[in-house]
Coordinates of C-alpha atoms in Angstrom, one line a residue:
Chain A
M1 CA 192.7 31.3 193.3
K2 CA 191.8 32.2 189.8
N3 CA 189.8 29.6 187.8
H4 CA 192.6 29.3 185.3
D5 CA 194.8 28.1 187.9
K6 CA 192.4 25.7 189.5
Y7 CA 192.1 23.8 186.3
H8 CA 195.6 23.5 186.0
L9 CA 195.8 22.1 189.6
I10 CA 193.2 19.7 189.0
F11 CA 194.5 18.5 185.7
A12 CA 198.2 18.2 186.9
Y13 CA 196.5 16.3 189.7
E14 CA 194.9 13.9 187.2
S15 CA 198.1 13.2 185.6
R16 CA 200.1 12.4 188.6
I17 CA 199.7 8.6 188.0
F18 CA 202.1 8.8 185.2
V19 CA 205.8 9.4 186.1
A20 CA 206.6 12.9 184.8
M21 CA 208.8 12.4 181.8
E22 CA 209.0 16.0 180.5
N23 CA 211.9 16.1 178.1
A24 CA 213.2 12.8 179.3
N25 CA 212.7 11.4 175.7
T26 CA 213.4 14.0 173.4
N27 CA 214.6 13.2 170.0
P28 CA 214.5 16.1 167.5
K29 CA 214.9 14.0 164.5
M30 CA 212.1 11.4 165.7
E31 CA 209.7 14.3 166.6
E32 CA 210.1 15.8 163.3
W33 CA 209.3 12.2 161.9
F34 CA 206.4 12.0 164.0
D35 CA 204.9 15.6 163.4
A36 CA 205.3 14.6 159.6
K37 CA 203.3 11.6 160.1
L38 CA 200.6 13.4 161.9
Q39 CA 200.5 16.0 159.2
K40 CA 199.8 13.3 156.5
N41 CA 197.0 12.1 158.7
E42 CA 198.6 8.7 159.3
M43 CA 197.6 6.6 162.4
V44 CA 200.1 6.3 165.1
E45 CA 200.3 2.4 166.2
P46 CA 201.6 1.0 169.5
K47 CA 205.2 -0.1 168.2
D48 CA 205.8 3.4 166.5
W49 CA 208.2 5.8 168.2
M50 CA 206.0 8.7 170.0
P51 CA 206.9 11.6 172.3
D52 CA 206.4 10.8 175.8
N53 CA 204.1 13.8 176.4
Y54 CA 201.9 12.2 173.5
R55 CA 201.9 8.6 175.2
K56 CA 201.2 10.3 178.7
H57 CA 198.4 12.5 177.5
L58 CA 196.9 9.5 175.6
I59 CA 197.0 7.0 178.7
R60 CA 195.4 9.9 180.8
Q61 CA 192.6 10.4 178.2
I62 CA 191.9 6.8 177.4
S63 CA 192.1 5.7 180.9
Q64 CA 189.7 8.5 182.1
H65 CA 187.2 7.4 179.2
A66 CA 187.4 3.6 180.4
H67 CA 186.9 4.8 184.0
S68 CA 183.9 6.9 182.9
E69 CA 182.4 3.8 181.2
I70 CA 182.7 1.7 184.2
V71 CA 181.7 4.3 186.7
G72 CA 178.8 5.2 184.1
M73 CA 177.4 1.7 184.6
L74 CA 176.5 2.8 188.4
P75 CA 174.0 5.6 188.0
E76 CA 172.2 3.7 185.1
G77 CA 172.6 0.4 186.7
N78 CA 170.5 1.9 189.6
W79 CA 167.3 1.5 187.7
I80 CA 167.6 -1.9 186.2
T81 CA 165.7 -3.6 188.9
R82 CA 163.1 -0.9 188.6
A83 CA 162.7 -0.5 184.8
P84 CA 158.9 -0.3 184.3
S85 CA 158.4 -2.5 181.4
L86 CA 160.2 -5.7 180.0
R87 CA 161.2 -4.1 177.1
A88 CA 162.7 -1.1 179.1
K89 CA 164.4 -3.5 181.3
I90 CA 166.0 -5.4 178.5
V91 CA 167.2 -2.1 176.8
L92 CA 168.7 -0.7 179.8
L93 CA 170.4 -3.9 180.8
A94 CA 171.8 -4.0 177.4
K95 CA 173.0 -0.7 177.5
V96 CA 174.7 -0.7 180.8
Q97 CA 176.5 -4.1 179.4
D98 CA 177.6 -2.1 176.5
E99 CA 179.2 0.4 178.7
G100 CA 181.0 -2.3 180.5
G101 CA 182.2 -3.5 177.1
H102 CA 183.4 0.0 176.1
G103 CA 185.4 0.1 179.3
L104 CA 186.9 -3.3 178.4
Y105 CA 187.9 -2.0 174.9
L106 CA 189.3 1.1 176.1
Y107 CA 191.3 -0.5 178.8
T108 CA 192.9 -2.9 176.3
A109 CA 193.7 0.2 174.1
A110 CA 195.5 2.0 176.9
E111 CA 197.4 -1.1 177.7
T112 CA 198.8 -1.0 174.4
L113 CA 200.8 2.1 175.4
G114 CA 202.5 0.2 178.2
V115 CA 200.4 0.5 181.2
S116 CA 198.6 -2.4 183.1
R117 CA 194.9 -2.6 183.8
D118 CA 195.8 -2.9 187.4
E119 CA 197.8 0.3 187.6
L120 CA 195.0 2.1 185.8
L121 CA 192.4 0.5 188.4
D122 CA 194.6 1.4 191.2
A123 CA 194.7 4.8 190.1
L124 CA 190.8 5.0 189.8
H125 CA 190.5 3.4 193.3
T126 CA 192.8 5.8 195.0
G127 CA 191.3 8.9 193.6
K128 CA 194.2 9.8 191.6
A129 CA 192.5 9.1 188.0
K130 CA 189.4 11.1 187.2
Y131 CA 186.2 9.9 185.3
S132 CA 183.6 11.9 183.7
S133 CA 182.0 14.1 186.5
I134 CA 178.6 13.7 185.1
F135 CA 178.3 10.3 186.5
N136 CA 178.5 12.0 190.0
Y137 CA 175.1 13.0 189.8
P138 CA 172.2 10.9 191.0
T139 CA 169.6 9.3 188.9
L140 CA 166.5 10.0 191.0
T141 CA 163.7 9.1 189.0
W142 CA 163.2 6.7 185.9
A143 CA 163.2 9.9 183.7
D144 CA 166.8 10.2 184.5
I145 CA 167.6 6.9 182.6
G146 CA 166.1 8.6 179.4
A147 CA 167.6 11.8 180.0
V148 CA 171.1 10.1 180.6
G149 CA 170.6 8.3 177.4
W150 CA 169.4 11.4 175.3
L151 CA 171.6 14.1 176.8
V152 CA 174.7 12.7 178.5
D153 CA 175.3 10.2 175.4
G154 CA 174.4 12.6 173.0
A155 CA 177.1 15.0 174.5
A156 CA 179.5 12.1 174.7
I157 CA 179.0 11.3 171.1
M158 CA 179.9 15.1 169.9
N159 CA 183.3 14.2 171.5
Q160 CA 183.7 10.7 170.4
V161 CA 182.8 11.1 167.1
M162 CA 185.9 13.1 166.4
L163 CA 187.8 10.6 168.4
Q164 CA 187.2 8.0 165.6
R165 CA 189.7 10.0 163.6
T166 CA 192.1 10.4 166.5
S167 CA 195.8 10.0 165.6
Y168 CA 196.3 7.0 167.8
G169 CA 195.2 3.8 165.9
P170 CA 194.1 1.5 168.8
Y171 CA 191.9 4.4 170.3
A172 CA 190.4 5.5 166.9
R173 CA 189.5 1.7 166.1
A174 CA 187.8 1.3 169.8
M175 CA 185.9 4.6 169.1
V176 CA 184.3 3.4 165.8
R177 CA 182.7 0.8 167.7
I178 CA 182.0 2.6 170.7
C179 CA 180.3 5.5 168.6
K180 CA 178.0 2.9 166.8
E181 CA 176.5 1.7 170.0
E182 CA 176.6 5.1 171.8
S183 CA 174.2 6.5 169.0
F184 CA 171.9 3.7 169.5
H185 CA 171.7 4.5 173.3
Q186 CA 171.0 8.2 172.6
R187 CA 168.0 7.1 170.3
Q188 CA 166.9 4.9 173.0
G189 CA 167.2 7.3 175.5
Y190 CA 165.3 10.0 173.3
E191 CA 162.7 7.3 172.8
S192 CA 162.3 6.8 176.5
I193 CA 162.1 10.3 176.9
C194 CA 159.4 10.7 174.4
H195 CA 157.2 8.2 176.1
L196 CA 157.3 10.4 179.2
A197 CA 156.9 13.7 177.6
F198 CA 153.8 12.6 175.4
G199 CA 152.5 10.3 178.5
T200 CA 150.6 11.2 181.5
E201 CA 150.8 14.5 183.4
E202 CA 152.9 12.7 186.0
Q203 CA 155.4 11.3 183.4
K204 CA 155.6 14.9 181.7
Q205 CA 156.6 16.3 185.0
M206 CA 159.1 13.7 185.6
A207 CA 160.7 14.2 182.1
Q208 CA 160.8 18.0 182.7
D209 CA 162.4 17.6 186.2
A210 CA 165.0 15.2 184.7
L211 CA 165.6 17.8 182.0
N212 CA 165.9 20.7 184.7
R213 CA 168.5 18.7 186.6
W214 CA 170.5 17.3 183.6
W215 CA 170.9 20.3 181.2
W216 CA 173.4 22.1 183.0
P217 CA 175.7 19.1 184.0
T218 CA 175.5 17.9 180.7
L219 CA 176.7 21.2 179.1
M220 CA 179.7 21.2 181.4
M221 CA 180.6 17.7 180.2
F222 CA 182.4 19.4 177.2
G223 CA 184.9 20.8 179.7
P224 CA 186.0 24.3 180.8
T225 CA 185.8 26.9 178.0
D226 CA 188.5 27.1 175.6
A227 CA 190.3 29.9 177.4
N228 CA 190.3 27.6 180.4
S229 CA 191.2 24.4 179.0
P230 CA 195.1 23.7 179.4
N231 CA 194.9 20.4 177.8
S232 CA 193.2 21.3 174.8
A233 CA 196.4 22.9 172.9
N234 CA 198.4 19.7 172.9
A235 CA 195.3 17.6 172.1
I236 CA 194.6 19.4 169.2
K237 CA 198.1 19.9 167.9
W238 CA 198.6 15.9 168.3
K239 CA 195.4 15.5 166.4
I240 CA 194.0 13.5 169.4
K241 CA 191.3 16.2 169.8
R242 CA 190.2 17.7 166.6
E243 CA 187.6 20.3 167.8
S244 CA 187.6 22.6 171.0
N245 CA 185.4 22.3 174.0
D246 CA 183.3 25.5 173.1
Q247 CA 182.8 24.4 169.4
L248 CA 181.4 21.0 170.5
R249 CA 179.2 22.6 173.1
Q250 CA 177.6 25.0 171.0
R251 CA 177.0 22.0 168.3
F252 CA 175.2 20.1 171.2
I253 CA 173.1 22.9 172.0
N254 CA 172.0 23.9 168.5
Q255 CA 171.2 20.3 167.9
T256 CA 169.2 19.5 171.1
I257 CA 167.0 22.6 171.2
P258 CA 164.9 21.6 168.6
Q259 CA 164.4 18.2 170.3
I260 CA 163.4 19.6 173.5
E261 CA 160.7 21.8 171.8
Y262 CA 159.5 18.9 169.9
L263 CA 159.0 17.1 173.2
G264 CA 157.0 20.1 174.6
L265 CA 159.6 20.8 177.6
T266 CA 161.3 23.7 178.7
V267 CA 165.0 24.6 178.5
P268 CA 166.0 25.7 181.9
D269 CA 168.0 28.6 180.7
P270 CA 166.4 32.0 180.6
D271 CA 169.3 33.4 178.5
L272 CA 168.8 30.9 175.8
K273 CA 168.0 32.5 172.5
W274 CA 168.5 32.2 168.8
N275 CA 171.2 34.4 167.2
E276 CA 170.7 34.7 163.6
E277 CA 174.2 36.1 162.9
K278 CA 176.2 33.0 164.5
N279 CA 173.4 30.9 163.1
G280 CA 173.4 29.2 166.6
Y281 CA 171.9 29.6 169.9
D282 CA 173.1 32.1 172.7
F283 CA 173.1 30.4 176.3
G284 CA 173.8 31.3 179.7
T285 CA 176.9 30.7 181.7
P286 CA 177.1 27.2 183.4
N287 CA 178.0 27.2 186.9
W288 CA 181.6 26.7 186.8
D289 CA 182.0 26.6 190.7
E290 CA 179.8 23.7 190.5
F291 CA 181.8 22.1 188.0
M292 CA 185.0 22.7 190.1
A293 CA 183.1 21.1 193.3
V294 CA 182.1 18.1 191.5
I295 CA 185.5 17.6 189.7
S296 CA 187.1 17.9 193.0
G297 CA 185.4 15.3 194.6
N298 CA 182.1 17.2 196.3
G299 CA 179.5 16.2 193.8
P300 CA 176.3 14.5 195.0
C301 CA 177.8 11.1 194.6
N302 CA 181.5 11.3 194.2
K303 CA 181.9 9.2 197.5
E304 CA 179.3 6.8 196.6
R305 CA 180.6 6.2 193.0
L306 CA 184.0 5.6 194.2
K307 CA 183.0 3.5 197.0
A308 CA 181.0 1.1 194.7
R309 CA 184.0 0.6 192.5
V310 CA 186.3 0.0 195.3
D311 CA 183.7 -2.3 197.2
A312 CA 183.0 -4.3 193.8
H313 CA 187.1 -4.5 193.3
K314 CA 187.7 -5.7 197.0
G315 CA 184.8 -7.9 197.1
G316 CA 185.9 -9.5 194.1
E317 CA 189.5 -10.4 195.3
W318 CA 188.8 -13.7 196.5
V319 CA 187.2 -14.5 193.4
R320 CA 190.1 -13.5 191.2
A321 CA 192.4 -15.3 193.5
A322 CA 190.4 -18.5 193.4
A323 CA 190.6 -18.4 189.6
K324 CA 194.4 -17.7 189.6
A325 CA 195.0 -20.6 192.1
H326 CA 193.0 -23.0 190.1
A327 CA 194.6 -22.1 186.8
D328 CA 198.2 -22.4 188.4
K329 CA 196.9 -26.0 190.0
K330 CA 196.0 -26.9 186.4
R331 CA 199.1 -25.8 184.6
E332 CA 201.1 -27.6 187.3
M333 CA 199.0 -30.8 186.6
E334 CA 199.5 -30.7 182.9
F335 CA 203.4 -30.0 183.6
A336 CA 203.3 -33.2 185.7
A337 CA 201.4 -35.2 183.2
Chain B
M1 CA 133.9 -12.3 221.3
F2 CA 136.3 -15.0 222.0
D3 CA 133.9 -17.5 220.1
L4 CA 135.1 -15.8 217.0
L5 CA 138.6 -17.3 217.6
V6 CA 137.3 -20.8 217.8
P7 CA 136.7 -22.4 214.5
V8 CA 133.0 -23.6 214.3
Q9 CA 134.2 -26.6 212.4
P10 CA 137.3 -28.3 212.7
E11 CA 139.3 -28.1 209.5
I12 CA 139.9 -31.4 207.7
S13 CA 143.1 -31.7 205.9
N14 CA 143.0 -32.1 202.1
N15 CA 139.4 -31.1 202.0
Q16 CA 139.7 -28.5 199.5
P17 CA 137.8 -29.3 196.5
E18 CA 139.8 -30.8 193.6
I19 CA 140.4 -28.4 190.9
I20 CA 140.5 -29.7 187.5
M21 CA 142.3 -27.7 185.1
N22 CA 141.5 -27.7 181.4
K23 CA 144.3 -27.7 178.8
Q24 CA 144.5 -24.2 178.3
E25 CA 144.8 -23.4 182.3
A26 CA 147.5 -25.9 182.3
L27 CA 149.3 -24.6 179.5
F28 CA 149.0 -21.0 181.0
N29 CA 150.4 -22.0 184.4
Y30 CA 153.0 -24.2 182.9
T31 CA 154.3 -21.2 180.7
L32 CA 154.0 -18.6 183.5
R33 CA 156.1 -20.8 185.8
L34 CA 159.0 -21.1 183.2
A35 CA 158.4 -17.3 182.5
D36 CA 158.7 -16.5 186.2
N37 CA 161.8 -18.6 186.9
S38 CA 163.7 -16.7 184.1
L39 CA 162.2 -13.4 185.0
I40 CA 162.9 -13.5 188.9
L41 CA 166.6 -15.1 188.3
S42 CA 167.3 -12.3 185.8
Q43 CA 166.0 -9.7 188.6
R44 CA 168.5 -11.1 190.9
L45 CA 171.5 -11.3 188.3
S46 CA 171.1 -7.9 187.5
E47 CA 171.7 -6.8 190.7
W48 CA 175.4 -7.6 190.1
T49 CA 175.4 -5.5 187.1
G50 CA 178.2 -2.7 187.6
H51 CA 179.4 -4.7 190.8
G52 CA 180.8 -7.7 189.4
P53 CA 184.2 -9.1 190.8
F54 CA 186.0 -8.0 187.7
L55 CA 184.8 -6.6 184.4
E56 CA 184.8 -9.8 182.2
E57 CA 182.7 -11.6 184.9
D58 CA 180.4 -8.5 185.3
L59 CA 179.9 -8.6 181.4
A60 CA 179.3 -12.4 181.5
L61 CA 176.7 -12.2 184.4
T62 CA 175.0 -9.5 182.9
N63 CA 174.6 -11.4 179.7
I64 CA 173.2 -14.2 181.1
A65 CA 170.7 -12.0 182.8
L66 CA 169.7 -10.7 179.4
D67 CA 169.4 -13.9 177.8
I68 CA 167.0 -15.2 180.4
L69 CA 165.1 -11.8 180.5
G70 CA 164.6 -12.2 176.8
Q71 CA 163.3 -16.0 177.3
S72 CA 161.1 -14.7 179.9
K73 CA 159.6 -11.9 177.6
S74 CA 159.0 -14.7 175.1
L75 CA 157.3 -16.8 177.4
L76 CA 155.2 -14.3 179.0
E77 CA 153.9 -13.1 175.6
Y78 CA 152.8 -16.6 174.9
A79 CA 151.1 -16.9 178.3
A80 CA 149.2 -13.7 177.9
Q81 CA 148.3 -15.1 174.5
V82 CA 147.3 -18.6 175.8
E83 CA 145.2 -16.9 178.5
G84 CA 143.5 -14.7 176.2
K85 CA 142.0 -12.3 178.5
G86 CA 143.7 -9.2 176.9
R87 CA 146.4 -9.0 179.5
T88 CA 150.0 -8.3 178.1
E89 CA 153.4 -9.6 179.0
D90 CA 154.0 -6.6 181.0
D91 CA 150.7 -6.8 182.8
L92 CA 151.8 -10.4 183.8
A93 CA 155.2 -9.4 184.8
F94 CA 154.3 -6.1 186.7
L95 CA 150.9 -6.7 188.0
R96 CA 150.5 -10.0 189.6
G97 CA 150.9 -10.5 193.3
E98 CA 153.3 -12.5 195.4
R99 CA 150.8 -15.4 195.4
E100 CA 150.4 -15.5 191.6
F101 CA 154.1 -15.9 190.9
Y102 CA 155.3 -19.7 190.4
N103 CA 159.0 -19.4 190.0
T104 CA 161.0 -22.0 192.0
L105 CA 162.2 -20.7 195.5
L106 CA 165.8 -21.3 194.3
V107 CA 165.7 -18.4 191.9
E108 CA 164.5 -15.8 194.4
Q109 CA 167.3 -16.5 197.0
P110 CA 169.6 -13.5 197.5
N111 CA 172.8 -13.3 195.6
G112 CA 174.9 -13.5 198.6
D113 CA 178.8 -13.7 197.8
Y114 CA 179.7 -14.7 194.3
A115 CA 179.9 -18.3 195.4
K116 CA 176.3 -18.3 196.2
T117 CA 175.4 -16.4 193.0
I118 CA 177.3 -19.2 190.7
A119 CA 175.9 -22.0 192.8
R120 CA 172.4 -20.9 192.4
Q121 CA 173.0 -20.0 188.7
C122 CA 174.8 -23.6 187.9
F123 CA 171.9 -25.5 189.7
M124 CA 169.4 -23.6 187.6
D125 CA 171.5 -23.8 184.3
A126 CA 171.9 -27.5 184.6
F127 CA 168.0 -27.8 185.1
D128 CA 167.2 -25.5 182.3
Y129 CA 169.7 -27.0 180.1
Y130 CA 168.3 -30.5 180.1
F131 CA 164.6 -29.2 180.6
Y132 CA 164.7 -26.9 177.6
S133 CA 166.8 -29.7 175.6
E134 CA 163.5 -31.8 176.2
L135 CA 161.2 -29.0 175.8
S136 CA 162.4 -28.4 172.0
N137 CA 160.6 -31.5 171.2
S138 CA 157.5 -30.3 172.6
K139 CA 154.1 -30.8 170.3
D140 CA 153.6 -27.1 171.3
A141 CA 155.3 -25.1 168.5
T142 CA 155.6 -22.0 170.3
L143 CA 157.3 -23.6 173.2
A144 CA 159.5 -25.9 171.3
G145 CA 160.7 -22.7 169.3
I146 CA 161.5 -20.7 172.5
A147 CA 163.2 -23.8 174.0
A148 CA 165.2 -24.4 170.9
K149 CA 166.7 -20.7 170.9
S150 CA 167.1 -21.0 174.7
V151 CA 169.2 -24.1 174.7
K152 CA 171.8 -22.5 172.5
E153 CA 172.2 -19.7 175.1
I154 CA 171.9 -21.9 178.3
T155 CA 174.7 -24.3 176.8
Y156 CA 177.2 -21.4 177.4
H157 CA 175.6 -20.4 180.8
L158 CA 175.9 -24.0 182.1
R159 CA 179.7 -24.2 180.8
H160 CA 180.4 -20.7 182.5
T161 CA 178.9 -21.4 185.9
S162 CA 180.3 -25.2 186.0
S163 CA 183.6 -24.0 185.4
W164 CA 183.2 -21.4 188.2
M165 CA 181.9 -24.0 190.5
V166 CA 185.2 -26.1 189.9
R167 CA 187.5 -23.0 190.0
F168 CA 185.8 -22.3 193.5
G169 CA 185.9 -25.7 194.8
D170 CA 189.3 -26.4 193.6
G171 CA 190.9 -23.0 194.1
T172 CA 191.8 -21.4 197.3
E173 CA 190.8 -22.5 200.8
E174 CA 188.7 -19.4 201.0
S175 CA 186.7 -20.1 197.6
H176 CA 186.4 -23.9 198.7
T177 CA 184.6 -22.9 202.0
R178 CA 182.5 -20.2 200.4
L179 CA 181.3 -22.6 197.7
Q180 CA 180.7 -25.4 200.4
N181 CA 178.5 -23.0 202.2
A182 CA 176.7 -22.0 199.3
I183 CA 175.9 -25.5 198.5
D184 CA 174.7 -26.1 201.9
E185 CA 172.5 -23.2 202.0
L186 CA 170.9 -23.6 198.5
W187 CA 170.5 -27.4 198.4
R188 CA 167.3 -27.6 199.9
Y189 CA 165.7 -25.5 197.1
T190 CA 166.5 -28.1 194.4
G191 CA 164.1 -30.7 195.1
E192 CA 161.3 -28.4 194.0
L193 CA 162.6 -28.1 190.6
F194 CA 161.3 -31.7 189.6
E195 CA 158.0 -31.7 191.1
M196 CA 155.4 -32.5 188.8
T197 CA 151.7 -30.8 189.1
E198 CA 148.6 -31.4 187.7
A199 CA 149.4 -29.0 184.8
D200 CA 152.6 -31.0 184.2
E201 CA 150.6 -34.2 184.1
I202 CA 148.0 -33.0 181.8
L203 CA 150.4 -31.5 179.3
L204 CA 152.7 -34.5 179.5
K205 CA 150.0 -36.7 178.2
E206 CA 149.5 -34.2 175.3
G207 CA 153.2 -34.5 174.4
I208 CA 153.7 -30.6 175.4
A209 CA 155.4 -30.9 178.8
V210 CA 158.5 -32.5 179.8
D211 CA 158.8 -35.6 182.3
L212 CA 160.7 -33.8 185.2
N213 CA 161.7 -37.4 186.3
A214 CA 163.7 -37.7 183.5
V215 CA 165.3 -34.3 183.8
K216 CA 166.0 -35.1 187.5
V217 CA 168.4 -38.0 186.6
K218 CA 170.3 -35.9 184.2
W219 CA 170.6 -33.0 186.5
E220 CA 171.6 -35.2 189.4
K221 CA 174.4 -36.8 187.2
H222 CA 175.8 -33.2 186.1
I223 CA 175.8 -31.8 189.4
A224 CA 177.2 -34.6 191.0
E225 CA 180.2 -34.6 188.5
V226 CA 180.6 -30.9 188.9
L227 CA 180.6 -31.3 192.9
E228 CA 183.0 -34.0 192.5
T229 CA 185.4 -32.0 190.3
A230 CA 185.0 -29.3 192.5
K231 CA 186.0 -31.4 195.5
V232 CA 182.8 -30.3 197.4
Q233 CA 179.7 -32.1 198.7
A234 CA 176.1 -32.2 198.6
P235 CA 174.9 -31.6 202.3
E236 CA 173.8 -34.6 204.5
N237 CA 170.5 -32.9 205.3
K238 CA 168.4 -33.8 202.3
Y239 CA 165.1 -32.1 203.5
M240 CA 163.8 -30.2 200.7
Q241 CA 161.7 -26.9 200.7
R242 CA 158.6 -26.6 198.7
G243 CA 155.7 -24.4 198.0
S244 CA 156.3 -22.4 194.7
R245 CA 153.8 -24.4 192.8
E246 CA 151.1 -23.1 194.8
G247 CA 152.5 -19.5 194.7
K248 CA 153.8 -20.1 198.3
H249 CA 157.3 -18.3 198.3
T250 CA 160.0 -17.5 200.7
E251 CA 159.9 -13.8 202.0
Y252 CA 162.4 -12.8 199.5
L253 CA 159.8 -12.5 196.6
G254 CA 157.7 -9.8 198.1
Y255 CA 160.6 -7.4 198.2
I256 CA 161.7 -8.5 194.8
L257 CA 158.2 -7.6 193.5
A258 CA 158.0 -4.5 195.5
E259 CA 161.1 -3.2 193.7
M260 CA 160.5 -4.4 190.1
Q261 CA 156.7 -3.6 190.2
Y262 CA 156.5 -0.1 191.8
L263 CA 156.6 2.0 188.9
P264 CA 153.8 0.6 186.8
R265 CA 151.6 0.4 189.7
A266 CA 152.4 3.9 190.9
I267 CA 151.4 5.4 187.6
P268 CA 149.0 2.8 186.4
N269 CA 147.8 4.0 182.9
A270 CA 151.3 5.0 181.8
K271 CA 153.0 3.8 178.8
W272 CA 156.8 3.3 179.0

């Protein structure tokens, strides 16, 4: 199978939770109105008419984003109890809590499109919905916490900054707040890596090792190359997305290389070199087979991450049931009184 | 050879020389004890982060963990300053051994199910609420300041955990049983909360420490009300475990510290 077809398969699979409504709600007049609204850069709000595919695309994207925040709590949460200073522990705990908060805003934004959180969680737990593949990599050393903040959050911000201007109002507004917190996280991650890169020999090695392991997966976070990204065209047409995968990836590299040089670390890419003509770096090809393996469930931690989420949800079932039973009893008593 | 196994002199109980603390040592010990309670409990709570029963509760519990970790940091900074030996708050958190921690046995108990985590937290929140309310009147300005800030946070924690106690106790049959089991298991660690040591007595005379007997009366009243509303009972066995005031812990503390302290101990001169 060609890579291109594989991507189609994967993304089609991801969208499966939503009933295919192709052409079900076509209304040429309304579509004209909708397109004009987008042209004027007006926000689309929950009660506005919108094409079904627009709604479907948003539910998929926002819920994937929400799931990514929640699953993203796991690799970082892995180090909270082992953070090596009180300050580092507070910063990490607050950061992981922020990610949970982002998940909450995003689930709520998705709910404005007419889907319930239970449905979305069910899709995550049954493997129908995806989350950012980056969180299927393990955090092996403390340096990974710095690397995740600096590189992974840095890459995420590239995507998210443009989403502050995305056409769907509730999503755009959630992203404004999320971006503020994410850029704070990125600075904290960079600070943490600085401590290591300018620290003892063991700390430096730890930082280099983390960079070696996180560099390529981070570049893959921007998604397939534009030629192989089937969902991008619509996303750009609908002004959900405003820049392409390749543009964002290039910008991230240009921005990050000087930071790596400052830290005295080495980029694990022998093909990396400055290209005067394009005013940016040329770089090697990510291992797209690895990307496909991880996205299809065969990354180092896919099973563990999903299991952790399912276990937490199942383990919390009696807690939620108790809360509901108690609330019902209270309501009955109030009614009786 | 076997002679070595026979004590030459029979040990006489309570034969240890009486240690007379000065005020500074008392204040160091007292502050450390408060800091350790928050630090170890925060460590336990943060094990839940990302694994809570649902998202809102995950956030709430992490929030409590953060609040008390902040309290602990302030207290450890002050303890380090009182001690005056050049140790930092991180040295105190990461380089003390099992027998030098003074947190109460209750906070080091494993999370168990959510009912156990909530019961442990509610017992401790109730103690902290009344304790820090009193401590905010301390003649020691630093402790009073930390206490005043903490009480604001703990007010929310106590409300949160008390309401969960009631939800569990008066929720489903399963949640009721789970909560009752948690209370039966944890009750034996609550007596120690009110134990006055030499440090407490010295500082109480100075108007610095809190009279734990007074805190006990308020704690018992609040918890009795919560248990009654939740339709659960304190166990009949009232025997209380103790030891933390002398740094004698349950076996759990060693593992908590092994995990928490490994990195600063593995790379001793590193800055993080």
